[in-house]
Coordinates of C-alpha atoms and ligand atoms in Angstrom, one line a residue:
X835 CA 60.1 31.2 27.2
X836 CA 59.8 28.5 29.2
X837 CA 59.3 25.7 26.7
X838 CA 61.4 23.3 28.3
X839 CA 62.3 20.9 25.7
X840 CA 63.1 23.6 23.5
X841 CA 65.4 25.1 26.5
X842 CA 67.3 21.2 27.1
X843 CA 67.9 20.8 23.3
X844 CA 69.3 24.2 22.9
X845 CA 71.4 23.2 26.3
X846 CA 72.3 19.9 25.1
X847 CA 73.4 21.0 21.5
X848 CA 75.4 24.3 23.4
X849 CA 76.8 21.5 25.5
X850 CA 77.8 19.2 22.4
X851 CA 79.4 21.5 19.8
X852 CA 80.7 24.1 22.2
X853 CA 80.2 27.4 20.9
X854 CA 82.0 30.8 22.2
X855 CA 78.4 32.4 22.7
X856 CA 74.8 31.2 21.9
X857 CA 72.6 34.0 20.1
X858 CA 68.9 33.6 20.0
X859 CA 67.2 35.4 16.4
X860 CA 64.7 37.6 17.4
X861 CA 64.2 38.0 13.5
X862 CA 64.6 41.9 13.3
X863 CA 65.6 43.8 10.7
X864 CA 68.2 45.3 13.1
X865 CA 69.0 42.1 13.6
X866 CA 69.7 41.0 10.0
X867 CA 71.5 44.7 9.1
X868 CA 74.1 43.4 12.6
X869 CA 74.8 40.5 11.3
X870 CA 75.3 41.3 7.4
X871 CA 77.3 43.9 8.4
X872 CA 79.3 41.9 10.1
X873 CA 80.2 39.6 7.5
X874 CA 80.9 42.5 5.2
X875 CA 83.3 43.5 7.9
X876 CA 85.1 40.1 7.9
X877 CA 85.4 39.6 4.0
X878 CA 82.6 37.0 3.6
X879 CA 80.1 39.1 2.0
X880 CA 80.4 41.9 -0.4
X881 CA 78.0 44.7 -0.3
X882 CA 76.3 45.8 -3.5
X883 CA 76.2 49.1 -4.9
X884 CA 73.5 51.1 -3.1
X885 CA 72.3 52.5 -5.7
X886 CA 71.3 50.2 -8.7
X887 CA 70.7 47.1 -5.7
X888 CA 69.9 49.0 -2.6
X889 CA 70.6 46.3 0.8
X890 CA 72.0 43.6 -1.2
X891 CA 74.9 41.6 -0.7
X892 CA 77.2 38.8 -2.7
X893 CA 78.8 35.8 -1.2
X894 CA 81.3 33.3 -2.7
X895 CA 81.4 30.1 -1.5
X896 CA 84.3 27.6 -1.1
X897 CA 84.9 26.0 -4.9
X898 CA 83.7 22.3 -3.1
X899 CA 80.6 23.6 -2.0
X900 CA 78.1 24.7 -4.3
X901 CA 75.0 22.6 -4.7
X902 CA 73.3 19.9 -2.7
X903 CA 75.4 16.8 -2.1
X904 CA 72.9 14.1 -2.7
X905 CA 75.5 11.3 -2.2
X906 CA 76.2 12.9 1.3
X907 CA 72.4 12.9 1.9
X908 CA 70.8 10.3 4.0
X909 CA 67.5 8.8 5.5
X910 CA 68.3 7.4 8.7
X911 CA 65.2 5.4 9.3
X912 CA 64.5 2.7 12.0
X913 CA 65.5 0.2 8.6
X914 CA 66.5 0.1 5.2
X915 CA 63.3 -0.6 3.9
X916 CA 62.0 2.3 5.4
X917 CA 64.0 4.5 3.3
X918 CA 63.1 2.7 0.5
X919 CA 65.5 2.3 -3.0
X920 CA 65.7 5.5 -3.7
X921 CA 67.5 7.0 -0.9
X922 CA 71.0 6.5 1.0
X923 CA 70.7 4.9 4.0
X924 CA 72.5 4.5 7.2
X925 CA 71.3 2.8 10.5
X926 CA 70.2 5.8 13.1
X927 CA 72.8 4.6 16.2
X928 CA 75.6 4.5 13.8
X929 CA 74.9 7.9 12.5
X930 CA 74.3 9.2 15.2
X931 CA 77.5 8.0 16.7
X932 CA 79.4 9.3 13.8
X933 CA 77.9 12.7 13.4
X934 CA 78.2 13.1 17.1
X935 CA 81.9 12.4 17.4
X936 CA 82.0 15.3 14.4
X937 CA 79.8 17.6 15.8
X938 CA 81.8 17.4 19.4
X939 CA 83.4 21.1 19.9
X940 CA 82.7 21.8 16.3
X941 CA 81.3 25.2 16.7
X942 CA 84.4 26.3 18.7
X943 CA 85.2 30.2 18.2
X944 CA 81.9 30.4 16.5
X945 CA 78.3 31.9 17.6
X946 CA 75.9 29.4 17.8
X947 CA 72.6 31.1 16.6
X948 CA 69.3 29.8 17.4
X949 CA 66.6 30.5 14.7
X950 CA 62.8 29.9 15.4
X951 CA 61.5 29.3 12.4
X952 CA 57.8 28.5 10.8
X953 CA 57.3 27.0 7.6
X954 CA 53.6 28.7 6.5
X955 CA 52.1 31.6 7.6
X956 CA 52.3 31.8 11.5
X957 CA 49.5 30.0 13.0
X958 CA 47.8 28.7 10.1
X959 CA 46.6 25.0 10.8
X960 CA 48.8 24.2 7.7
X961 CA 52.0 25.3 9.1
X962 CA 54.7 23.9 11.0
X963 CA 57.5 25.3 13.2
X964 CA 61.4 24.1 13.1
X965 CA 64.3 25.4 15.3
X966 CA 67.1 25.6 13.4
X967 CA 70.5 25.7 15.4
X968 CA 73.6 27.1 12.9
X969 CA 77.2 28.2 13.3
X970 CA 76.8 30.2 10.0
X971 CA 75.6 33.4 9.9
X972 CA 75.3 33.2 5.8
X973 CA 72.0 30.7 7.1
X974 CA 70.7 33.0 9.9
X975 CA 70.5 35.9 7.0
X976 CA 69.0 33.7 4.3
X977 CA 66.8 31.9 6.6
X978 CA 65.1 35.4 7.2
X979 CA 64.4 35.7 3.2
X980 CA 63.2 32.1 2.7
X981 CA 60.9 31.4 5.8
X982 CA 59.7 33.3 8.8
X983 CA 61.5 33.6 11.8
X984 CA 62.3 35.0 15.1
X985 CA 60.3 36.1 18.4
X986 CA 56.9 36.0 17.1
X987 CA 57.4 32.2 16.2
X988 CA 58.3 31.5 19.6
X989 CA 55.2 33.1 20.8
X990 CA 53.2 31.1 18.8
X991 CA 55.0 27.6 19.5
X992 CA 54.0 28.3 23.3
X993 CA 55.9 26.2 26.3
X994 CA 54.5 23.5 25.0
X995 CA 54.3 23.2 20.7
X996 CA 55.8 20.6 18.7
X997 CA 59.0 21.8 16.6
X998 CA 61.1 20.3 14.4
X999 CA 64.9 20.0 15.6
X1000 CA 67.4 20.9 13.0
X1001 CA 71.0 21.4 13.6
X1002 CA 73.4 23.1 11.1
X1003 CA 77.2 23.4 11.5
X1004 CA 79.6 24.3 8.9
X1005 CA 82.0 21.9 10.7
X1006 CA 85.1 24.5 10.9
X1007 CA 85.9 25.0 14.6
X1008 CA 88.3 27.8 14.8
X1009 CA 91.5 27.4 17.2
X1010 CA 92.2 30.1 19.3
X1011 CA 93.7 33.6 16.8
X1012 CA 93.0 31.2 13.8
X1013 CA 91.7 33.7 10.6
X1014 CA 88.3 32.1 9.5
X1015 CA 87.6 31.2 6.0
X1016 CA 85.2 33.5 4.0
X1017 CA 83.0 30.3 3.4
X1018 CA 84.1 27.9 6.4
X1019 CA 82.9 24.0 5.6
X1020 CA 84.2 20.6 5.9
X1021 CA 85.7 18.3 3.2
X1022 CA 83.0 15.9 1.0
X1023 CA 83.7 12.9 3.0
X1024 CA 82.5 14.5 6.3
X1025 CA 79.7 16.2 5.0
X1026 CA 76.4 14.7 5.8
X1027 CA 72.8 15.8 5.2
X1028 CA 70.7 13.6 7.6
X1029 CA 67.6 12.9 8.1
X1030 CA 66.0 11.0 11.3
X1031 CA 62.3 10.6 10.3
X1032 CA 61.1 8.8 13.4
X1033 CA 62.4 11.8 15.8
X1034 CA 61.6 14.4 13.1
X1035 CA 64.9 15.2 13.8
X1036 CA 67.4 16.8 10.8
X1037 CA 71.5 16.4 11.4
X1038 CA 73.4 18.6 8.6
X1039 CA 77.3 19.1 9.1
X1040 CA 80.0 20.3 6.8
X1041 CA 78.6 22.3 4.1
X1042 CA 76.7 26.0 3.9
X1043 CA 75.0 25.7 0.6
X1044 CA 71.5 26.0 -0.4
X1045 CA 69.7 23.2 0.7
X1046 CA 72.1 21.6 2.9
X1047 CA 72.1 24.6 5.2
X1048 CA 69.2 26.0 5.0
X1049 CA 67.4 23.2 6.5
X1050 CA 63.7 24.9 6.5
X1051 CA 64.0 23.9 2.5
X1052 CA 64.3 20.7 1.3
X1053 CA 65.3 19.1 4.7
X1054 CA 62.1 19.6 6.4
X1055 CA 59.8 21.2 4.0
X1056 CA 59.7 18.0 1.7
X1057 CA 61.9 14.7 3.2
X1058 CA 61.0 15.4 7.1
X1059 CA 57.1 16.8 6.2
X1060 CA 56.7 14.1 3.6
X1061 CA 57.0 11.3 6.5
X1062 CA 54.6 13.9 8.7
X1063 CA 51.9 14.2 5.8
X1064 CA 51.7 10.1 5.7
X1065 CA 51.4 10.2 9.1
X1066 CA 48.8 12.8 8.9
X1067 CA 46.8 12.4 6.0
X1068 CA 48.3 15.2 3.9
X1069 CA 50.7 15.9 1.2
X1070 CA 54.3 17.7 1.1
X1071 CA 55.1 18.2 -2.8
X1072 CA 57.9 19.5 -4.8
X1073 CA 55.5 21.8 -6.5
X1074 CA 55.0 25.6 -8.0
X1075 CA 51.7 27.2 -6.7
X1076 CA 50.3 29.7 -8.9
X1077 CA 46.8 31.2 -9.7
X1078 CA 45.4 31.9 -13.3
X1079 CA 42.7 34.3 -14.0
X1080 CA 40.6 34.4 -17.3
X1081 CA 39.4 37.6 -19.1
X1082 CA 36.5 37.0 -17.4
X1083 CA 37.7 37.5 -14.0
X1084 CA 37.2 34.0 -12.9
X1085 CA 40.4 32.6 -11.1
X1086 CA 41.8 29.1 -10.5
X1087 CA 45.0 27.9 -8.9
X1088 CA 47.2 25.1 -10.0
X1089 CA 50.4 23.1 -8.8
X1090 CA 53.1 22.0 -10.7
X1091 CA 55.9 19.3 -10.1
X1092 CA 59.1 19.3 -12.4
X1093 CA 62.3 17.7 -11.9
X1094 CA 65.0 20.2 -12.0
X1095 CA 66.0 22.6 -15.1
X1096 CA 62.2 22.2 -16.7
X1097 CA 61.8 26.4 -16.0
X1098 CA 59.5 26.0 -12.7
X1099 CA 60.5 29.6 -11.3
X1100 CA 59.5 31.1 -14.7
X1101 CA 56.3 29.2 -15.1
X1102 CA 55.2 30.1 -11.5
X1103 CA 55.8 34.0 -12.4
X1104 CA 54.9 33.5 -15.7
X1105 CA 53.3 36.6 -18.3
X1106 CA 50.7 35.2 -20.4
X1107 CA 51.2 35.9 -24.2
X1108 CA 46.9 35.7 -24.6
X1109 CA 45.2 39.1 -23.8
X1110 CA 43.4 39.6 -20.7
X1111 CA 44.6 36.6 -18.8
X1112 CA 46.8 37.1 -15.4
X1113 CA 48.7 34.7 -13.9
X1114 CA 50.0 34.4 -10.1
X1115 CA 52.6 33.5 -7.8
X1116 CA 51.9 31.7 -4.6
X1117 CA 55.2 30.0 -4.6
X1118 CA 58.0 28.3 -6.8
X1119 CA 59.2 25.1 -5.1
X1120 CA 56.9 23.8 -2.4
X1121 CA 53.6 22.8 -1.6
X1122 CA 51.6 21.5 1.6
X1123 CA 48.1 20.5 0.3
X1124 CA 45.0 19.1 2.7
X1125 CA 41.8 18.2 1.9
X1126 CA 39.1 20.9 3.6
X1127 CA 36.1 19.7 5.1
X1128 CA 34.4 21.1 1.5
X1129 CA 36.2 18.0 -0.2
X1130 CA 38.6 20.2 -2.1
X1131 CA 42.4 20.1 -1.7
X1132 CA 44.0 23.2 -0.1
X1133 CA 48.0 24.3 -1.1
X1134 CA 50.3 26.6 1.0
X1135 CA 53.6 27.8 0.2
X1136 CA 55.7 26.8 3.0
X1137 CA 58.5 29.2 2.4
X1138 CA 58.6 32.8 2.3
X1139 CA 60.9 33.5 -0.6
X1140 CA 62.7 32.4 -3.6
X1141 CA 66.2 30.4 -3.8
X1142 CA 66.5 30.6 -7.3
X1143 CA 69.0 29.8 -10.0
X1144 CA 70.6 33.0 -11.6
X1145 CA 72.1 31.9 -14.8
X1146 CA 69.4 32.1 -17.4
X1147 CA 67.4 34.6 -15.5
X1148 CA 66.5 37.5 -17.3
X1149 CA 63.8 40.4 -18.5
X1150 CA 63.7 38.1 -21.4
X1151 CA 63.2 34.6 -19.5
X1152 CA 61.5 35.8 -16.4
X1153 CA 61.1 39.7 -15.3
X1154 CA 59.2 39.1 -12.1
X1155 CA 62.4 37.0 -11.0
X1156 CA 64.1 39.8 -11.8
X1157 CA 62.2 42.8 -10.6
X1158 CA 62.0 40.5 -7.2
X1159 CA 65.8 40.6 -6.8
X1160 CA 66.1 44.0 -7.5
X1161 CA 66.6 45.5 -3.7
X1162 CA 66.8 43.5 -0.2
X1163 CA 68.6 40.3 -2.0
X1164 CA 71.0 37.9 -1.4
X1165 CA 73.3 36.6 -4.2
X1166 CA 75.9 33.4 -3.9
X1167 CA 78.7 32.7 -6.3
X1168 CA 77.1 34.9 -9.2
X1169 CA 79.8 37.3 -10.8
X1170 CA 80.6 40.9 -9.4
X1171 CA 81.1 43.8 -11.7
X1172 CA 83.2 46.6 -11.4
X1173 CA 80.6 49.0 -10.3
X1174 CA 79.7 46.6 -7.6
X1175 CA 76.6 44.7 -9.2
X1176 CA 75.6 41.2 -10.0
X1177 CA 76.3 39.7 -13.6
X1178 CA 75.6 36.3 -14.9
X1179 CA 75.4 33.9 -18.0
X1180 CA 72.3 34.5 -19.8
X1181 CA 71.4 37.4 -17.9
X1182 CA 70.0 39.4 -20.8
X1183 CA 73.2 41.6 -21.6
X1184 CA 77.0 41.5 -22.2
X1185 CA 79.3 41.7 -19.0
X1186 CA 79.7 45.4 -18.6
X1187 CA 83.1 46.5 -19.3
X1188 CA 85.8 46.8 -16.6
X1189 CA 86.8 44.2 -14.4
X1190 CA 84.6 41.1 -13.3
X1191 CA 85.4 39.2 -11.0
X1192 CA 84.2 35.3 -11.2
X1193 CA 82.4 33.3 -8.7
X1194 CA 85.8 31.9 -7.6
X1195 CA 86.7 35.6 -6.4
X1196 CA 89.6 35.4 -9.5
X1197 CA 89.2 37.9 -12.3
X1198 CA 87.5 36.9 -15.2
X1199 CA 88.9 36.5 -18.2
X1200 CA 86.4 37.7 -21.1
X1201 CA 87.9 34.9 -23.7
X1202 CA 84.6 32.9 -22.0
X1203 CA 86.6 30.0 -21.8
X1204 CA 85.2 30.0 -17.9
X1205 CA 81.9 30.9 -16.4
X1206 CA 81.6 34.2 -15.0
X1207 CA 78.6 32.9 -12.4
X1208 CA 78.6 29.3 -10.9
X1209 CA 75.9 27.3 -13.0
X1210 CA 74.4 27.0 -9.2
X1211 CA 74.7 30.5 -8.6
X1212 CA 71.6 31.8 -6.7
X1213 CA 69.5 34.7 -5.7
X1214 CA 67.5 34.5 -2.6
X1215 CA 65.0 37.4 -2.3
X1216 CA 61.6 37.8 -0.6
X1217 CA 58.4 36.7 -2.0
X1218 CA 56.8 39.6 -1.0
X1219 CA 59.1 41.5 -3.8
X1220 CA 57.7 39.6 -6.5
X1221 CA 55.1 42.2 -8.2
X1222 CA 52.9 39.2 -9.0
X1223 CA 52.8 37.6 -5.8
X1224 CA 49.2 36.6 -5.4
X1225 CA 47.3 38.3 -2.9
X1226 CA 46.1 35.0 -1.4
X1227 CA 49.5 33.8 -1.0
X1228 CA 49.5 34.1 2.9
X1229 CA 46.0 33.0 3.2
X1230 CA 46.2 30.2 6.5
X1231 CA 43.5 28.4 4.6
X1232 CA 45.5 28.0 1.6
X1233 CA 44.4 28.1 -1.7
X1234 CA 42.1 25.7 -3.4
X1235 CA 43.6 23.5 -5.9
X1236 CA 41.9 23.1 -9.5
X1237 CA 44.4 21.2 -11.1
X1238 CA 48.1 19.2 -11.0
X1239 CA 50.5 19.2 -13.6
X1240 CA 53.0 16.9 -13.9
X1241 CA 56.0 17.8 -16.2
X1242 CA 59.4 16.8 -17.6
X1243 CA 62.0 17.6 -20.1
X1244 CA 61.5 14.9 -23.1
X1245 CA 62.6 15.6 -27.0
X1246 CA 60.4 12.8 -28.1
X1247 CA 57.1 10.6 -27.2
X1248 CA 55.3 12.9 -24.6
X1249 CA 53.1 15.2 -26.2
X1250 CA 52.7 19.0 -25.2
X1251 CA 50.0 18.2 -22.7
X1252 CA 47.9 15.6 -22.2
X1253 CA 44.7 15.0 -19.2
X1254 CA 44.4 12.1 -16.9
X1255 CA 41.4 10.0 -17.1
X1256 CA 41.3 9.7 -13.2
X1257 CA 43.4 10.7 -10.1
X1258 CA 44.7 6.9 -10.4
X1259 CA 45.6 7.6 -13.7
X1260 CA 47.3 11.2 -12.6
X1261 CA 48.7 9.3 -10.0
X1262 CA 50.5 7.1 -12.3
X1263 CA 51.4 10.0 -14.6
X1264 CA 53.1 11.6 -12.1
X1265 CA 55.4 8.3 -11.2
X1266 CA 56.7 8.0 -14.4
X1267 CA 57.8 11.3 -15.2
X1268 CA 61.2 12.3 -15.7
X1269 CA 64.1 14.0 -18.4
X1270 CA 66.3 13.1 -20.8
X1271 CA 70.0 12.9 -19.5
X1272 CA 72.9 12.9 -21.9
X1273 CA 75.7 10.6 -21.6
X1274 CA 78.0 13.4 -21.7
X1275 CA 76.8 15.9 -18.8
X1276 CA 76.9 13.4 -16.1
X1277 CA 78.5 10.0 -17.0
X1278 CA 75.2 7.7 -17.0
X1279 CA 73.6 6.2 -19.6
X1280 CA 71.7 8.1 -21.7
X1281 CA 67.9 7.8 -21.5
X1282 CA 65.4 8.8 -19.4
X1283 CA 66.1 9.8 -15.3
X1284 CA 62.5 9.3 -14.0
X1285 CA 62.2 11.5 -11.3
X1286 CA 58.7 10.5 -9.8
X1287 CA 56.4 13.6 -8.6
X1288 CA 60.1 15.3 -9.1
X1289 CA 60.6 14.0 -5.6
X1290 CA 63.0 11.4 -6.1
X1291 CA 65.6 13.5 -4.0
X1292 CA 63.1 14.6 -1.6
X1293 CA 61.1 11.8 -0.3
X1294 CA 61.5 11.2 3.2
X1295 CA 60.3 7.5 3.1
X1296 CA 60.0 4.4 0.6
X1297 CA 58.9 5.5 -2.2
X1298 CA 56.6 2.6 -3.0
X1299 CA 54.7 3.9 0.2
X1300 CA 54.8 7.7 -1.6
X1301 CA 53.2 6.2 -4.3
X1302 CA 50.3 4.1 -2.1
X1303 CA 49.6 7.5 0.4
X1304 CA 48.7 9.7 -3.2
X1305 CA 46.7 6.7 -4.1
X1306 CA 45.2 6.5 -0.7
X1307 CA 44.1 10.3 -0.6
X1308 CA 42.2 10.3 -3.5
X1309 CA 40.5 6.8 -3.1
X1310 CA 37.7 7.7 -0.7
X1311 CA 37.0 11.2 -2.4
X1312 CA 33.8 12.7 -4.4
X1313 CA 36.3 12.6 -7.9
X1314 CA 34.4 15.7 -9.0
X1315 CA 36.1 17.8 -6.3
X1316 CA 39.6 16.5 -6.8
X1317 CA 42.2 18.5 -8.9
X1318 CA 42.3 16.9 -12.2
X1319 CA 46.0 15.7 -13.1
X1320 CA 47.8 17.0 -16.4
X1321 CA 50.9 16.0 -18.0
X1322 CA 53.1 18.7 -19.8
X1323 CA 56.2 18.9 -22.1
X1324 CA 57.4 22.2 -23.0
X1325 CA 60.5 20.4 -24.6
X1326 CA 59.8 18.4 -27.7
X1327 CA 62.2 18.5 -30.4
X1328 CA 61.7 18.3 -34.2
X1329 CA 63.7 16.1 -36.5
X1330 CA 67.0 18.8 -36.4
X1331 CA 67.2 18.9 -32.7
X1332 CA 65.1 22.4 -32.3
X1333 CA 62.5 23.1 -30.2
X1334 CA 59.2 23.1 -31.4
X1335 CA 57.4 24.7 -28.6
X1336 CA 58.5 28.5 -27.8
X1337 CA 57.6 28.2 -23.8
X1338 CA 58.0 30.8 -21.6
X1339 CA 54.5 33.3 -21.9
X1340 CA 53.5 31.0 -24.5
X1341 CA 52.7 28.2 -21.8
X1342 CA 49.9 30.3 -21.2
X1343 CA 48.3 28.6 -23.9
X1344 CA 48.5 25.3 -22.1
X1345 CA 47.5 26.8 -18.9
X1346 CA 44.6 27.9 -20.4
X1347 CA 43.4 24.5 -22.1
X1348 CA 44.0 23.4 -18.7
X1349 CA 42.0 26.1 -16.8
X1350 CA 39.0 25.2 -19.3
X1351 CA 39.2 21.5 -18.7
X1352 CA 39.2 21.9 -14.8
X1353 CA 36.2 23.9 -15.7
X1354 CA 34.3 21.5 -17.5
X1355 CA 35.0 22.6 -21.0
X1356 CA 37.5 22.7 -23.2
X1357 CA 37.6 20.4 -26.0
X1358 CA 39.4 16.8 -25.7
X1359 CA 39.8 13.9 -27.4
X1360 CA 40.3 10.3 -25.9
X1361 CA 43.9 8.9 -26.8
X1362 CA 45.8 5.9 -25.8
X1363 CA 47.9 8.0 -23.3
X1364 CA 44.6 10.0 -22.1
X1365 CA 42.9 13.0 -23.1
X1366 CA 44.6 15.5 -25.5
X1367 CA 43.4 18.8 -26.8
X1368 CA 41.0 18.6 -29.7
X1369 CA 42.0 20.3 -33.1
X1370 CA 41.9 23.8 -32.7
X1371 CA 41.3 23.6 -28.8
X1372 CA 44.5 25.1 -28.1
X1373 CA 44.6 29.0 -28.3
X1374 CA 47.7 29.6 -30.9
X1375 CA 46.3 33.2 -32.0
X1376 CA 49.3 35.5 -32.6
X1377 CA 51.6 32.5 -32.4
X1378 CA 53.3 31.6 -35.4
X1379 CA 53.4 27.6 -35.8
X1380 CA 52.9 25.7 -39.0
X1381 CA 50.2 22.8 -39.0
X1382 CA 53.3 20.2 -39.7
X1383 CA 55.2 21.2 -36.5
X1384 CA 51.8 21.5 -34.5
X1385 CA 51.3 17.7 -35.7
X1386 CA 54.3 16.8 -34.4
X1387 CA 53.8 18.7 -31.0
X1388 CA 50.9 16.6 -30.4
X1389 CA 51.9 13.1 -32.3
X1390 CA 51.7 9.8 -30.4
X1391 CA 54.2 7.5 -31.7
X1392 CA 53.5 4.3 -31.2
X1393 CA 56.7 2.8 -31.5
X1394 CA 58.0 5.6 -29.4
X1395 CA 55.5 4.8 -26.7
X1396 CA 56.3 0.6 -26.5
X1397 CA 59.8 1.5 -25.8
X1398 CA 58.4 4.1 -23.3
X1399 CA 56.2 1.2 -22.0
X1400 CA 59.2 -1.0 -21.6
X1401 CA 61.2 1.8 -19.9
X1402 CA 58.4 2.3 -17.5
X1403 CA 58.4 -1.8 -16.8
X1404 CA 62.3 -1.2 -15.7
X1405 CA 61.7 1.9 -13.5
X1406 CA 58.8 0.0 -11.7
X1407 CA 61.1 -3.1 -10.8
X1408 CA 63.3 -0.7 -8.6
X1409 CA 60.4 -0.8 -6.1
X1410 CA 59.4 -4.3 -6.3
X1411 CA 56.7 -5.4 -3.8
X1412 CA 56.2 -2.0 -2.5
X1413 CA 55.4 -1.0 -5.7
X1414 CA 51.4 -0.5 -5.8
X1415 CA 49.4 -2.6 -7.8
X1416 CA 46.8 -0.1 -9.4
X1417 CA 50.0 1.5 -11.0
X1418 CA 51.1 -1.7 -12.8
X1419 CA 47.6 -2.3 -13.9
X1420 CA 47.3 1.2 -15.3
X1421 CA 50.9 0.4 -16.9
X1422 CA 49.0 -2.6 -18.2
X1423 CA 46.1 -1.0 -19.1
X1424 CA 48.3 1.4 -21.2
X1425 CA 50.2 -1.4 -22.9
X1426 CA 46.9 -3.1 -24.1
X1427 CA 45.1 0.4 -25.2
X1428 CA 48.7 0.6 -28.1
X1429 CA 48.0 -3.0 -28.8
X1430 CA 44.4 -3.0 -29.6
X1431 CA 45.7 0.5 -31.8
X1432 CA 47.9 -1.3 -33.5
Ligands
SAT688 O1 69.8 24.0 -2.9 S1 68.1 23.7 -2.5 O2 67.9 22.4 -2.5 O3 67.4 25.2 -2.0 C1 67.7 24.4 -4.6 C2 67.8 23.1 -4.9 O4 68.6 22.4 -5.4 O5 66.8 22.7 -5.4
MN689 MN1 63.2 22.8 -5.9

C-alpha cells in the first residue's frame, strides 16, 4: 500500500500517541475472533451461552461512560458563527493544542489499531471512506459490525483516495506492569468529542462508548458528512430508511426522522397489522441522499449494522430486532443471567431464576430498586442478520425515496398524521419537530424540546444554513419528482393521559395512507396545518378505536396551535439572521390561516 498521506498520518499519530504496537485491521473473521478472545481472557468481555446466543459477547462499561456526551462534543469550525447557536464551539487552534497535550503518549502500553472503513457499500458513488485510529479493541469489533472495514476498503481507497481522519483514544495510558481496567476511559472533564469540519477531521478522547468512540456513526456519517453534503449538494440525515410493498406488489421507499425515544428502530422493522402489506428495512438510523439524473432523490444507509437500545426491545415491540441479535452480537451494559445470556427491562419476560448480574457487574437485587440493564444499554448486530433486511439495502445507487416523514412525541396539538403542501412547507415542518420533556426528567423547563430534523446534536454547521441547504435542494427541482413530506405523531394522549393510538404494527395504517398519497391517491382534506386524511381515508379495519378518540387523534385545536405558533417563534429566534426568510413566511402563513378561521 502506497497511500502516502495515509501512511504519514498513521506515522504522525503513532509518534504522538506512543502505542506499544500498531495493527492494521484486515476486517477478517479470524482477526475478529482473535481480538474478542483476548478481551475475554483479559476480563473485558463475557462470552455468552454458545447454545443460546452463539458467538456473542457482553461488555460492561465504566459507570461514568454510558452514553454520548453532548456537553463534551465540539464543532470546531474556523469561527463560532459557522458552528452556530446549537453547537459547542472552541477555536480550532486552542482545541488542537489542548487535545494534542492529552494525546501525547496516551496509548502507552496499548495497541494502536488502524481501521479502514467505508460508510456505504464499498465503491458506491454515495459512499465515503474513513480511517479510524483507536486504542480500543472494543471499538474494532463494533466497527466490524457497524461498518464495512478492512483490506477491501484500502483497495477501494487506492494510493490517493480521499478519507476522513478519525482519531480515537480511551485516554488511559498504562504504566509498566499496571493492570488494565475492564473499561478504560478518562474522567468527564477530559473527554472531548471534537470535529474539525474544515479539515474533515475527528478527534475523540476519553470515552469508549457508542457514538463517542465508533466514529463512523454520528461523528462522521452525520456531523462531518452534513458539512460535506452542504458543500457537495447532497444530504446526510438522521433518518431510517424503509421499503413498503402494497398487496399488489408495488413498492415505495420512505425515510423518517424522529428525535430519540420515538421508536425509530421499531418503525424501520415494523410488521404491518394490515393484511397483504410488507415493510422491509434499509437502515434504522442514518440516510445519505442524493438526487439522481432522473430528478429523484436516492438514499443509502451508510452503516452496516444496528446499534440499538436494548431495554424495551422484545418479541412484542420488535421481533425483527430480537431475531437480528440472536447470534454474532455484542451487548453493552445489559444484565447477565446465571446461564450466561443477556436480559433487560422490557425484554418481554421476567428475569429468569438464579443470579442476575446487573450492568455494573454487581449481583442484582430483585426487589427492583435498581435497573438490571442500563437504560442506554445497547446491542450491536450486523444488518445482514435482520430477517426483513431489504433486498436493495446494498444497492450502490441507493433506493428512490417517495416520502420523507418527520415526527415527535407530542401529547397534544399534533395530529396522527398530516402532509406538507410543498417541499418548502415540508422543510418548515421538519424545522419545528420536537418532543415534550417533563421538568422532572432532565431538570429543564417542561415543554417542547425542538429538535429540527432530529439533527440538533448532529448538524456539523450552523443550523440556519442547514435549513437553507434543505430549501435550496428543493428550489430548482421538478416538484413532481420530489418526495412528499409528512409529519406523524404516534404519541397523542387523551384527557386521562393515556395514549390514544396503539402504535407499533398499527403504524402501518398511517404508512399506507402516506403510500397512497405519494402515489397520487389517498383522500385528504386541506386544513390550516396541511393535508389531513379525509374521513375513512386511514384504513382502520380490524382496529378497535371509538369515534370520539378518533376525532381527538385528528383534532386541530385553535388554542393549542396559537400556543404552538408562539413557541415556534421563540425557537426560531435562536437562529437570528441565519434563519431563512421562507421559514418565517411559512410560520406567518400558518398564523394567518388560524386567524382567518377564528
Ligand atoms: O451512541 S450513539 O450515538 O451511537 C446512539 C445514540 O446516542 O443515538
Ligand atoms: Mn440515532
